[in-house]
Amino acid sequence: MSVISLGYIHLTTEGTLGEWKNFATSVLGAAAVERDDELLIRVDEKAFRIAVTQADSGGLASVGLDVGDAAGLDLLRQKLAEAGYAVREGSAEEARRRSVIRLLHCNDPSGTPLELFYGQTYVREQFVSPLGVRFVTGDLGLGHVLLRAGRYDDTLAFYRDILGFRISDVWNGKEVTATFLRCNARHHSIALRKADDEGGFSLGHFMLQVDDVNTVGRAQEYGQEHLAMTIGRHFNDEMISCYLRSPSGVNVEYGTGGRRVDEATWVVGQIDAPSDWGHHPVKN
Ligand SMILES: [Fe+2]
């Protein structure tokens, strides 16, 4: 058994949860509620997909990966232990906060905190976007994350050989080395990029997919003060997207039209540039 989708992410912010709530609802078109000391953001029927808490600095707190069921989680735990990784069973309280049945904590070789889980809660209350946005999730999971990995080779081997990700494409550029990894039909759920600092990790951006290019255009318009990169199209996953700077300092790639991989026919490709048009950096 391996990972089947990106389930959720947990971000920290230096700012207020109210500021994040405003960004999530009025720019991204997500729904957001404050519970205890965290902001829970919904884009579909799941209890939450993005959790935000306050901290001294903004960034990534953890990445939640769905492994499907209890047997899958137990097998993965065994595999991780055999490979020498430290794994900790999440407490009942931690599982409650994440709205899952069970979770395991472990770090990838670059230090990225991961939560492997199963049993994400569907909530009865229907998801209603304040902007009428329809997000593309379901079997494809939340979207994707771009992780910068200090220990790139070890980290790539970890996702491929232990967590069961498959390689969709690679980018061996002059300044960028990256591998695009999938765990379902989404072209990539994790993009792994080699970082300069040995041993470190960070979240470069995360991607949310919507079902209409006009929604992406409107987000660029509504989110002008947050705009980090203009609308453009990526070569490899065919995503037409813009990048918006979230209050956590992490960019959100907000896109549409991403391609699906057919496992029977897919062959690994290599790209020489990330975009065929657009994606121009914006100085705010
Ligand atoms: Fe991306």
Coordinates of C-alpha atoms and ligand atoms in Angstrom, one line a residue:
M1 CA 0.0 0.0 0.0
S2 CA 1.2 3.5 -0.7
V3 CA 0.1 7.1 -0.5
I4 CA -3.1 7.7 -2.6
S5 CA -3.5 11.5 -2.3
L6 CA -2.4 14.8 -0.8
G7 CA -5.0 15.2 2.0
Y8 CA -4.3 18.5 3.7
I9 CA -1.6 21.0 4.6
H10 CA -1.0 22.8 7.9
L11 CA 0.6 26.3 7.6
T12 CA 1.7 28.8 10.1
T13 CA 1.3 32.6 9.9
E14 CA 2.9 35.5 11.6
G15 CA -0.2 37.5 11.0
T16 CA -3.8 37.1 12.3
L17 CA -6.1 34.3 11.5
G18 CA -8.6 36.9 10.4
E19 CA -6.2 38.1 7.7
W20 CA -5.9 34.6 6.4
K21 CA -9.6 34.1 6.5
N22 CA -10.1 37.2 4.4
F23 CA -7.6 36.0 1.8
A24 CA -9.1 32.4 1.7
T25 CA -12.6 33.6 1.3
S26 CA -12.4 36.8 -0.8
V27 CA -9.4 35.8 -3.1
L28 CA -9.4 32.0 -3.2
G29 CA -13.2 31.5 -2.9
A30 CA -12.7 28.9 -0.1
A31 CA -14.8 28.6 3.1
A32 CA -13.1 29.2 6.4
V33 CA -14.0 28.8 10.1
E34 CA -12.0 29.5 13.2
R35 CA -12.0 26.5 15.7
D36 CA -10.0 26.5 18.9
D37 CA -6.7 28.3 18.0
E38 CA -6.7 27.4 14.3
L39 CA -8.3 28.5 11.0
L40 CA -9.8 25.6 9.0
I41 CA -10.2 26.1 5.3
R42 CA -12.6 24.1 3.2
V43 CA -12.7 23.7 -0.6
D44 CA -14.9 20.6 -0.8
E45 CA -16.8 18.1 1.3
K46 CA -13.9 17.3 3.6
A47 CA -13.8 18.8 7.1
F48 CA -10.8 21.0 6.1
R49 CA -8.0 21.0 3.6
I50 CA -5.8 23.8 4.9
A51 CA -5.2 24.5 8.6
V52 CA -3.6 27.7 9.7
T53 CA -2.2 28.5 13.1
Q54 CA -0.2 31.5 14.5
A55 CA 3.5 31.3 15.1
D56 CA 6.7 33.4 15.1
S57 CA 7.2 32.8 11.4
G58 CA 5.0 31.8 8.5
G59 CA 5.6 28.6 6.6
L60 CA 4.9 24.9 6.5
A61 CA 3.9 23.0 9.7
S62 CA 3.0 19.7 8.0
V63 CA 1.8 17.9 4.9
G64 CA -1.0 15.3 5.4
L65 CA -0.9 12.3 3.0
D66 CA -3.8 9.9 2.7
V67 CA -2.9 6.2 2.7
G68 CA -6.4 4.9 2.2
D69 CA -7.1 2.5 5.1
A70 CA -5.8 1.0 8.4
A71 CA -3.9 -1.9 6.7
G72 CA -2.1 0.6 4.4
L73 CA -1.1 2.7 7.4
D74 CA 0.2 -0.3 9.3
L75 CA 2.2 -1.5 6.3
L76 CA 3.7 1.9 5.7
R77 CA 4.6 2.1 9.4
Q78 CA 6.4 -1.2 9.2
K79 CA 8.2 -0.1 6.0
L80 CA 9.4 3.1 7.5
A81 CA 10.6 1.4 10.7
E82 CA 12.5 -1.2 8.6
A83 CA 14.2 1.6 6.7
G84 CA 15.2 3.3 10.0
Y85 CA 12.8 6.2 10.0
A86 CA 11.4 7.5 13.3
V87 CA 7.6 7.2 13.3
R88 CA 5.2 8.3 16.1
E89 CA 1.6 7.3 16.3
G90 CA -0.6 10.4 16.6
S91 CA -2.7 10.8 19.7
A92 CA -6.5 10.6 19.7
E93 CA -6.5 14.4 20.3
E94 CA -4.2 14.9 17.2
A95 CA -6.5 12.7 15.1
R96 CA -9.5 14.7 16.3
R97 CA -7.9 18.0 15.4
R98 CA -7.1 16.7 11.9
S99 CA -10.5 15.1 11.5
V100 CA -9.0 11.7 10.6
I101 CA -9.4 8.2 12.1
R102 CA -5.6 7.7 12.7
L103 CA -2.4 9.4 11.8
L104 CA 1.4 8.8 12.0
H105 CA 4.1 11.5 12.3
C106 CA 7.4 11.2 10.5
N107 CA 9.8 13.5 8.7
D108 CA 11.2 13.0 5.2
P109 CA 15.0 13.0 4.9
S110 CA 15.1 16.8 4.4
G111 CA 13.0 17.3 7.6
T112 CA 9.6 18.0 6.1
P113 CA 7.1 17.1 8.7
L114 CA 4.6 14.6 7.3
E115 CA 1.4 13.1 8.7
L116 CA 0.3 9.8 7.1
F117 CA -3.3 9.2 7.8
Y118 CA -6.5 7.5 6.8
G119 CA -10.2 8.3 7.3
Q120 CA -10.6 12.0 6.6
T121 CA -14.0 13.2 7.7
Y122 CA -16.7 14.2 5.2
V123 CA -18.9 16.7 6.8
R124 CA -22.6 16.9 6.4
E125 CA -22.7 20.7 6.0
Q126 CA -22.3 21.3 2.3
F127 CA -19.3 23.3 1.0
V128 CA -20.5 26.6 -0.3
S129 CA -17.9 28.9 -1.9
P130 CA -18.4 32.5 -1.2
L131 CA -17.4 33.3 -4.8
G132 CA -19.1 30.4 -6.5
V133 CA -15.8 28.7 -7.1
R134 CA -15.7 24.9 -7.9
F135 CA -12.5 23.2 -6.8
V136 CA -11.2 20.1 -8.4
T137 CA -10.3 17.5 -5.7
G138 CA -12.0 14.1 -5.2
D139 CA -9.7 11.2 -6.2
L140 CA -7.0 13.7 -7.2
G141 CA -6.7 15.0 -3.7
L142 CA -6.2 18.6 -2.5
G143 CA -3.7 19.7 -5.3
H144 CA 0.0 19.7 -5.1
V145 CA 2.9 21.0 -3.0
L146 CA 6.3 22.1 -4.2
L147 CA 8.8 21.0 -1.5
R148 CA 12.4 22.3 -1.5
A149 CA 14.6 19.5 -0.3
G150 CA 18.1 20.0 1.1
R151 CA 18.9 16.3 0.9
Y152 CA 17.4 16.0 -2.5
D153 CA 18.5 12.5 -3.6
D154 CA 17.6 10.8 -0.3
T155 CA 14.3 12.6 -0.2
L156 CA 13.4 11.6 -3.8
A157 CA 14.2 8.0 -3.0
F158 CA 12.1 8.2 0.2
Y159 CA 8.9 9.4 -1.7
R160 CA 9.5 6.9 -4.5
D161 CA 10.7 3.8 -2.8
I162 CA 9.0 4.0 0.6
L163 CA 5.8 6.1 0.1
G164 CA 5.2 4.6 -3.4
F165 CA 5.1 7.8 -5.5
R166 CA 5.8 7.5 -9.3
I167 CA 7.9 9.9 -11.3
S168 CA 5.9 11.8 -13.9
D169 CA 8.6 14.2 -15.2
V170 CA 12.0 15.7 -14.4
W171 CA 13.5 19.1 -14.8
N172 CA 17.3 19.2 -14.9
G173 CA 17.8 22.9 -15.7
K174 CA 20.9 25.1 -15.3
E175 CA 19.7 26.5 -12.0
V176 CA 16.8 24.2 -11.1
T177 CA 16.7 20.4 -10.4
A178 CA 13.2 19.1 -9.8
T179 CA 11.2 15.9 -10.0
F180 CA 7.4 15.7 -10.3
L181 CA 5.9 12.9 -8.4
R182 CA 2.4 11.4 -8.6
C183 CA 0.3 9.1 -6.4
N184 CA -2.9 9.2 -8.5
A185 CA -4.0 10.6 -11.9
R186 CA -3.0 14.1 -11.0
H187 CA 0.3 14.8 -12.9
H188 CA 2.0 15.6 -9.6
S189 CA 1.0 15.8 -6.0
I190 CA 4.5 16.6 -4.9
A191 CA 7.1 18.6 -6.9
L192 CA 10.5 18.0 -5.3
R193 CA 13.0 20.8 -5.9
K194 CA 16.7 20.6 -4.9
A195 CA 17.4 23.3 -2.4
D196 CA 20.8 25.0 -2.0
D197 CA 21.0 24.6 1.8
E198 CA 22.0 21.0 2.7
G199 CA 19.5 19.4 5.0
G200 CA 16.8 22.1 5.0
F201 CA 13.3 22.0 3.8
S202 CA 10.6 24.6 2.8
L203 CA 7.3 24.8 1.0
G204 CA 7.8 26.7 -2.2
H205 CA 4.1 26.8 -3.1
F206 CA 0.9 24.8 -3.0
M207 CA -1.6 24.4 -5.8
L208 CA -5.4 24.6 -5.7
Q209 CA -7.2 23.5 -8.9
V210 CA -10.5 25.1 -10.0
D211 CA -12.7 24.1 -12.9
D212 CA -12.8 27.2 -15.0
V213 CA -10.1 29.6 -16.5
N214 CA -12.3 32.6 -15.8
T215 CA -12.1 31.8 -12.1
V216 CA -8.3 32.0 -12.4
G217 CA -8.6 35.3 -14.2
R218 CA -10.9 36.7 -11.5
A219 CA -8.5 35.5 -8.7
Q220 CA -5.7 37.5 -10.5
E221 CA -8.0 40.5 -10.5
Y222 CA -9.4 40.2 -7.0
G223 CA -6.0 39.2 -5.6
Q224 CA -4.0 41.9 -7.4
E225 CA -2.3 43.0 -4.2
H226 CA -1.2 39.4 -3.5
L227 CA -0.1 38.6 -7.1
A228 CA 3.4 37.0 -7.2
M229 CA 3.3 35.7 -10.8
T230 CA 0.9 36.5 -13.6
I231 CA -1.2 33.9 -15.4
G232 CA 0.8 31.5 -17.4
R233 CA 0.8 27.9 -18.6
H234 CA 3.1 25.1 -17.3
F235 CA 4.5 22.8 -19.9
N236 CA 4.4 19.5 -18.1
D237 CA 1.0 19.4 -16.3
E238 CA -0.7 21.9 -18.7
M239 CA -1.9 23.9 -15.7
I240 CA -3.0 27.5 -16.5
S241 CA -2.4 29.3 -13.3
C242 CA -1.4 32.5 -11.4
Y243 CA 0.5 32.6 -8.2
L244 CA -0.8 34.5 -5.2
R245 CA 1.2 35.4 -2.0
S246 CA -0.6 34.0 1.0
P247 CA -0.4 35.7 4.4
S248 CA 1.9 32.8 5.4
G249 CA 4.5 34.1 2.9
V250 CA 4.0 30.9 0.9
N251 CA 2.6 31.2 -2.7
V252 CA -0.6 29.6 -3.7
E253 CA -0.7 28.4 -7.3
Y254 CA -4.3 28.9 -8.4
G255 CA -4.9 27.0 -11.6
T256 CA -7.1 25.1 -14.0
G257 CA -6.9 22.4 -16.7
G258 CA -4.2 20.2 -15.2
R259 CA -3.6 17.0 -17.2
R260 CA -4.4 13.5 -15.9
V261 CA -1.9 10.7 -16.2
D262 CA -2.9 7.4 -17.7
E263 CA -0.7 4.8 -15.9
A264 CA -0.9 2.4 -18.9
T265 CA 0.7 4.8 -21.4
W266 CA 2.6 7.4 -19.4
V267 CA 6.3 7.8 -20.2
V268 CA 8.7 10.0 -18.1
G269 CA 9.6 13.2 -19.9
Q270 CA 12.1 15.9 -19.3
I271 CA 11.4 19.7 -19.4
D272 CA 13.8 22.5 -20.1
A273 CA 11.6 25.3 -18.8
P274 CA 8.6 25.5 -16.4
S275 CA 6.2 27.5 -18.6
D276 CA 5.5 28.0 -22.3
W277 CA 4.0 31.5 -21.7
G278 CA 3.3 33.8 -18.8
H279 CA 4.1 33.3 -15.2
H280 CA 6.0 36.6 -15.0
P281 CA 7.1 37.6 -11.5
V282 CA 5.3 40.6 -10.0
K283 CA 7.0 43.0 -7.6
N284 CA 4.5 44.1 -5.0
Ligands
FE1 FE 3.0 24.1 -9.0

